[in-house]
Coordinates of N, CA and C in Angstrom, one line a residue:
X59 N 144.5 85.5 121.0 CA 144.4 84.8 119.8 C 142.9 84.8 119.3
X60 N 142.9 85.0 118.1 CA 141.0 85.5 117.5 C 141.0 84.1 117.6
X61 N 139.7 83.3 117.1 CA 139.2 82.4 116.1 C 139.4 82.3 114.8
X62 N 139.5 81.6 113.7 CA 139.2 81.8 112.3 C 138.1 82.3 112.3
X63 N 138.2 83.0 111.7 CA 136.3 83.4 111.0 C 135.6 82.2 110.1
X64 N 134.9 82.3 110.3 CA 133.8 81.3 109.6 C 133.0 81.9 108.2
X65 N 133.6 81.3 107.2 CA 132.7 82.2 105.9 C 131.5 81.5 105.7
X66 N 130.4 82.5 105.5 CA 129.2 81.9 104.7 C 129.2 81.4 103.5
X67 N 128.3 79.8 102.8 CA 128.7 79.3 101.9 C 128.7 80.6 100.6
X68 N 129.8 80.3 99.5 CA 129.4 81.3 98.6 C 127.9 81.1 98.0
X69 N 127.3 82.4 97.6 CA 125.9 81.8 96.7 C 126.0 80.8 95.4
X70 N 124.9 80.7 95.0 CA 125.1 79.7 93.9 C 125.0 80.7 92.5
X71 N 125.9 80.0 91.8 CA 125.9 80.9 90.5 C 125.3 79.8 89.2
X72 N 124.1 79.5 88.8 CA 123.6 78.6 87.6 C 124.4 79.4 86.3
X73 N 124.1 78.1 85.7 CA 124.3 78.8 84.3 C 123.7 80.1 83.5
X74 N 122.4 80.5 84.3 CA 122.0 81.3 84.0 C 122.5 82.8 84.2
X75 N 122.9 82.7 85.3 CA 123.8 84.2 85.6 C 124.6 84.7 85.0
X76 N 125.4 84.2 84.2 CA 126.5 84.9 83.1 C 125.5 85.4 82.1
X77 N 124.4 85.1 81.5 CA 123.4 85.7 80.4 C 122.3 86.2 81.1
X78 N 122.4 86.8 82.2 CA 121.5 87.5 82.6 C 120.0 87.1 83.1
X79 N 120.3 86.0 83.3 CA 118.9 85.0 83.6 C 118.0 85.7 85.5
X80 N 117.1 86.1 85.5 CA 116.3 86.4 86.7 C 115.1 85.5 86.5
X81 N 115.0 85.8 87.9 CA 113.5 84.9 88.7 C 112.7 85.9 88.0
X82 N 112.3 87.1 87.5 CA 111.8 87.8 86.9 C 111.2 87.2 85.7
X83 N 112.6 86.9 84.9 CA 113.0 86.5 83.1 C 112.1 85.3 83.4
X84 N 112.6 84.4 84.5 CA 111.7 82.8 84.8 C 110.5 82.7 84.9
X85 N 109.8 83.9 85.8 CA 108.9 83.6 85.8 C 107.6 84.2 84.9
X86 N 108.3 85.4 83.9 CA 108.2 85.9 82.5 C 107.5 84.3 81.4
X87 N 108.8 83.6 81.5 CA 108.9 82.7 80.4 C 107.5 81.5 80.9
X88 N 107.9 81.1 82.1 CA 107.1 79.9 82.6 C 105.7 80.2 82.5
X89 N 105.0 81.7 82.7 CA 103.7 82.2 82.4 C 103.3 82.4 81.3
X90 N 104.1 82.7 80.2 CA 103.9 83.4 79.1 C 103.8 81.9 78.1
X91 N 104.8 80.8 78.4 CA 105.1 79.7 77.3 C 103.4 78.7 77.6
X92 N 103.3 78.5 79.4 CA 102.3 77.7 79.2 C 101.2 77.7 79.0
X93 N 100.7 79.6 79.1 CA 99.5 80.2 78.2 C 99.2 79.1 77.0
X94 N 100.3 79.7 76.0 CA 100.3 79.4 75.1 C 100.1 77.4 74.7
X95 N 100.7 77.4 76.2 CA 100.7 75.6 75.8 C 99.3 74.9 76.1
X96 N 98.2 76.0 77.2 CA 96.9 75.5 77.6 C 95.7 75.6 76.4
X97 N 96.4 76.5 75.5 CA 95.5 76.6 73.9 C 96.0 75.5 73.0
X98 N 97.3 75.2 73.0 CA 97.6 74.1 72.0 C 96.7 73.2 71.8
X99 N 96.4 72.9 70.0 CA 95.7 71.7 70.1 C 95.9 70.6 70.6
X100 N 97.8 70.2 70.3 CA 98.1 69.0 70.8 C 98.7 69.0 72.4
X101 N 98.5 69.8 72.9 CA 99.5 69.7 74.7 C 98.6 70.3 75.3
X102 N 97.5 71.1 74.6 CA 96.5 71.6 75.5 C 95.8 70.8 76.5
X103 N 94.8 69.7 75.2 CA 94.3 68.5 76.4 C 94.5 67.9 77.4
X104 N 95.8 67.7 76.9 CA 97.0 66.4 77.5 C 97.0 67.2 79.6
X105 N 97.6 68.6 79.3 CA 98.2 69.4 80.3 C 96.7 69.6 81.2
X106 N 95.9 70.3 80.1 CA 94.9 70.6 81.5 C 93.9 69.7 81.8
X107 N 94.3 68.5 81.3 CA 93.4 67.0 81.9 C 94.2 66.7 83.0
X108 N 95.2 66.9 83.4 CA 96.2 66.1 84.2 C 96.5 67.3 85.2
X109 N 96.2 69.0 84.8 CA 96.4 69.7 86.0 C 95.1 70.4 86.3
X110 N 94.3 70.1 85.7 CA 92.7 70.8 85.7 C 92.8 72.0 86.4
X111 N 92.3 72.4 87.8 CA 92.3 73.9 87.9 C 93.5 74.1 89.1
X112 N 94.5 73.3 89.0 CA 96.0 73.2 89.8 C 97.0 73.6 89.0
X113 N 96.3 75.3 87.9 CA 97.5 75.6 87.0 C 98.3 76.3 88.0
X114 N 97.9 77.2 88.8 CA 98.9 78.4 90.0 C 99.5 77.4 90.4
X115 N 99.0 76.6 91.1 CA 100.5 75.8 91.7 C 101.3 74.9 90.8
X116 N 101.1 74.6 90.0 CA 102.0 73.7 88.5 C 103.0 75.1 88.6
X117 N 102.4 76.4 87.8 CA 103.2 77.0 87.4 C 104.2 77.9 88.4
X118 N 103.8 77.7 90.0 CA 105.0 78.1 90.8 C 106.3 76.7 91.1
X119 N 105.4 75.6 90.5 CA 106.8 74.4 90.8 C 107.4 74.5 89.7
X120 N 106.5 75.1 88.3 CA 108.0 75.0 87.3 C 108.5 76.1 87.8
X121 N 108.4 77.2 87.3 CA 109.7 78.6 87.9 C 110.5 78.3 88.9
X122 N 110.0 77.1 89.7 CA 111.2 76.9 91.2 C 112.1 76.0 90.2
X123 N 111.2 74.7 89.4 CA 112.1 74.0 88.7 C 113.0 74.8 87.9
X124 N 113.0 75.9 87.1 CA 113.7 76.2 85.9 C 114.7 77.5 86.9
X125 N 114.5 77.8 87.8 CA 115.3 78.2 89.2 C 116.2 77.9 89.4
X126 N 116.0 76.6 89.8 CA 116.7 75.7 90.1 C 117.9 75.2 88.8
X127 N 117.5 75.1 87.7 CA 118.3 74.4 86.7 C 118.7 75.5 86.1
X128 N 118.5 77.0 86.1 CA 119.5 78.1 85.6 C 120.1 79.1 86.8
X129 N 119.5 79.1 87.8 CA 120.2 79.9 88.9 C 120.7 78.7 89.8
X130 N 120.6 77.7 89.9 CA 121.0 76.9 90.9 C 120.2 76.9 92.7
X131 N 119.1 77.2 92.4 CA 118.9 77.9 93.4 C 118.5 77.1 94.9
X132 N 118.3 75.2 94.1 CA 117.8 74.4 94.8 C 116.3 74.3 95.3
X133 N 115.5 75.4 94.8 CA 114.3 75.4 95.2 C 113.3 74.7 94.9
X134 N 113.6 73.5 93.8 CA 112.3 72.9 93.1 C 112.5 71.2 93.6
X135 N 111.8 70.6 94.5 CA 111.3 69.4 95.1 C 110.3 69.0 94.1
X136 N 110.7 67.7 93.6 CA 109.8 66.9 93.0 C 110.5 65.9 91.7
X137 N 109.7 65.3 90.9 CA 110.2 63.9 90.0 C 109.5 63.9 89.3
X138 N 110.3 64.8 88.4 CA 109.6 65.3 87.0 C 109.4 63.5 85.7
X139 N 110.3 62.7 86.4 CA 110.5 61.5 85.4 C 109.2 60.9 86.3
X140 N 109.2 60.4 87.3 CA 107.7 59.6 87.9 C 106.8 60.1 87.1
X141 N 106.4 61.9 87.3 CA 105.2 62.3 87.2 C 105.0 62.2 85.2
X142 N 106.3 62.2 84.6 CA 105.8 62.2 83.0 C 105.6 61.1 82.7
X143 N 106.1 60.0 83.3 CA 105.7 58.7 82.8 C 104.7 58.1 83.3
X144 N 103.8 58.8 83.9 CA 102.4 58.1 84.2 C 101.8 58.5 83.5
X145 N 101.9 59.5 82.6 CA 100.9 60.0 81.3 C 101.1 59.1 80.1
X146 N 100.0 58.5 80.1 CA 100.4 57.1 78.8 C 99.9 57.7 77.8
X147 N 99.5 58.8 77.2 CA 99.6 59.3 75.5 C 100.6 60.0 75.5
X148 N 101.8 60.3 76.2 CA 103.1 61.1 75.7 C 103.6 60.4 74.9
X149 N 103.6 61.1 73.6 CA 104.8 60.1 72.3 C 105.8 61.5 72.2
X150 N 106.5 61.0 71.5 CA 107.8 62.0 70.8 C 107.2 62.9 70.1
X151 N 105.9 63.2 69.4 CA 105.4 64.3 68.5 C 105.1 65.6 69.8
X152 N 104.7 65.2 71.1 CA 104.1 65.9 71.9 C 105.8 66.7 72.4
X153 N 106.9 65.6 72.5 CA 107.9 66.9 72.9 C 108.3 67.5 72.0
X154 N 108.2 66.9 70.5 CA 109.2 67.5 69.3 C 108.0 69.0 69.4
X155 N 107.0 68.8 69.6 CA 105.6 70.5 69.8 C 106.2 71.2 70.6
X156 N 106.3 70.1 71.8 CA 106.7 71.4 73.3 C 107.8 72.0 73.1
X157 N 108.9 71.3 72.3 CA 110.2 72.2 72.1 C 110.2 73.0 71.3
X158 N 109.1 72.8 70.5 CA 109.1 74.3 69.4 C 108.3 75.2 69.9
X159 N 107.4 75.2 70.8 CA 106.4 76.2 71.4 C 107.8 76.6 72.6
X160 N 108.2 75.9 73.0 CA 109.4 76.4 74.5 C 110.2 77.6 73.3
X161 N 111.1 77.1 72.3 CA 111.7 77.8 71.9 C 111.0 79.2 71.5
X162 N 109.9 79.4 70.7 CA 109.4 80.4 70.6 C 109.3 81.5 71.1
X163 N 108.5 80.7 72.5 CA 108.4 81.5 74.0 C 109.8 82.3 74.5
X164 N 111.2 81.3 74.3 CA 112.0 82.0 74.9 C 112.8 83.2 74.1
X165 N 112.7 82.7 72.8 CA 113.1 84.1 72.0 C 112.3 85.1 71.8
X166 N 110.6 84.9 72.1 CA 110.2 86.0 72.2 C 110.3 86.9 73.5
X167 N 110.4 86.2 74.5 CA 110.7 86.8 76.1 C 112.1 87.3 76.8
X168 N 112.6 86.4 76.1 CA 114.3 86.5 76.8 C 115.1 87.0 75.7
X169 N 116.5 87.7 76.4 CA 117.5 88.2 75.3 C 118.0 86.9 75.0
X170 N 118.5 87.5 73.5 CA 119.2 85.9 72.9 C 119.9 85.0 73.6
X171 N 120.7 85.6 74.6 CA 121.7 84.6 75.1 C 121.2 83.9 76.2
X172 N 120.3 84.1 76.9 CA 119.5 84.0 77.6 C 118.5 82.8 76.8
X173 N 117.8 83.2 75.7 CA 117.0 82.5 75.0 C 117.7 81.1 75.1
X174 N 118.8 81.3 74.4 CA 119.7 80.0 73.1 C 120.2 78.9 74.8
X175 N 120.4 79.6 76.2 CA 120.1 78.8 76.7 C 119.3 78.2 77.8
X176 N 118.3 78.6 77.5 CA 117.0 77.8 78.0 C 116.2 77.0 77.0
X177 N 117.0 77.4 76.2 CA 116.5 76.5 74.6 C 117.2 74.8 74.7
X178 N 118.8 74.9 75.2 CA 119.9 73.9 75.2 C 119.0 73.1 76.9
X179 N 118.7 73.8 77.5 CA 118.5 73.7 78.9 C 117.5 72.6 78.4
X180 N 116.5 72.6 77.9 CA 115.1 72.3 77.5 C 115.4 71.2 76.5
X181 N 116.1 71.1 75.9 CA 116.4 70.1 74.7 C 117.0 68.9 75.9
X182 N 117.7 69.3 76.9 CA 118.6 68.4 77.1 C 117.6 67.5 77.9
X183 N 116.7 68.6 79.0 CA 115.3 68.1 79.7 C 114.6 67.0 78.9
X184 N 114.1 67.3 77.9 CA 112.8 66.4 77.2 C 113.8 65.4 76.6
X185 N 115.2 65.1 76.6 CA 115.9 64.0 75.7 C 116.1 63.0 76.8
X186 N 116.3 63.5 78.2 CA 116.3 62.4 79.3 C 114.9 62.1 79.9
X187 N 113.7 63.4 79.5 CA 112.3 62.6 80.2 C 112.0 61.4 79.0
X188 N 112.4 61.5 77.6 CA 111.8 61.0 76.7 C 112.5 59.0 76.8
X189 N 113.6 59.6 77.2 CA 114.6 58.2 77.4 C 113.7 57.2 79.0
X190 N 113.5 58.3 79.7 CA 113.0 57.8 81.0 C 111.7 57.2 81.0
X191 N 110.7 57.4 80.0 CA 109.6 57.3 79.8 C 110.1 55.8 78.5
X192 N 110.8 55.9 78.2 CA 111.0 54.5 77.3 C 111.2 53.5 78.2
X193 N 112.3 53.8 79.2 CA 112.6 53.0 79.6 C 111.2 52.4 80.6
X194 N 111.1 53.3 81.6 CA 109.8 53.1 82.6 C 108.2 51.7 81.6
X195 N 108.2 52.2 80.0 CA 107.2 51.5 79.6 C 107.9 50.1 79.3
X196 N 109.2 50.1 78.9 CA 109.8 48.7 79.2 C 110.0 48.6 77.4
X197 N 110.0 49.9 76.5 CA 110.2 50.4 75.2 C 111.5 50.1 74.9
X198 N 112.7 50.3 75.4 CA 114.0 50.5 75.3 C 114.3 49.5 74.0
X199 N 114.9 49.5 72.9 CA 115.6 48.9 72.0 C 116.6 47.6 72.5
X200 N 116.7 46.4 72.5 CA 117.7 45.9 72.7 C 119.0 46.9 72.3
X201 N 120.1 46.2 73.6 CA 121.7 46.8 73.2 C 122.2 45.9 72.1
X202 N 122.8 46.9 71.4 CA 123.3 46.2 69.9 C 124.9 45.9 70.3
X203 N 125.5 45.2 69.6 CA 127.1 44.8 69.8 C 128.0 44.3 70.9
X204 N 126.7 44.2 71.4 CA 127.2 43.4 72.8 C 127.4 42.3 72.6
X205 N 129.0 41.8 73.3 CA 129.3 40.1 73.5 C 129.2 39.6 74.8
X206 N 129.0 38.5 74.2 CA 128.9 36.9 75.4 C 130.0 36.6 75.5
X207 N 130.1 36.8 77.0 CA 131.3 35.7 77.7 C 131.6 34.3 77.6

């Protein structure tokens, strides 16, 4: 009588794999976009005050992060909401920039389908750090229509 065989877990398939997404394409975009973000007038400052000359290693935790969130790859350790809400000049103008400089980047680097979603990927990113960063400053709006018992 054999044993059952024992299968190895399947790999992980991110969203990125059906549109052709590589560590390649990731690490294409993550080099190419933050260039461009360490000249901005408005995200320039902000970025290389807070990573001064710790751009190589910033820019191997995003590629592990953005790894991780289109290949699934589990490689990126860290708390992207801690680390954005101790920057006390991030307002909404600085992500509504970073989304248009991200988008750019990825339609000039990546094929469309590929592009359109690391574009969705990125929207959905800065709409929960920007919520997270409200909440953490203690910003939050009262809840509207709420009743008392």
């Amino acid at each position: 009588m054999s044993s059952p065989s024992i299968s190895a877990s399947p790999p992980r398939h991110g969203p990125g794999v059906a549109v052709g997404v590589t560590e390649a394409m990731i690490g294409d975009l993550v080099h190419g976009f933050y260039a461009t973000v360490r000249t901005d007038p408005a995200l320039g400052p902000i970025f290389n005050r807070i990573i001064g000359d710790q751009w190589d290693a910033h820019l191997a935790k995003l590629c592990d992060f953005w790894s991780s969130v289109m290949l699934m790859t589990g490689r990126f350790r860290g708390s992207p909401m801690v680390a954005h809400s101790k920057i006390p000049e991030i307002a909404p103008a600085h992500f509504v920039r970073w989304l248009h400089l991200f988008r750019q980047s990825a339609e000039r680097l990546c094929p469309p389908q590929a592009a359109a979603l690391f574009v969705a990927k990125s929207e959905m990113i800065a709409q929960s750090l920007q919520y997270g960063i409200t909440a953490a400053r203690g910003e939050l709006p009262p809840l509207t229509g709420a009743t008392r018992s």
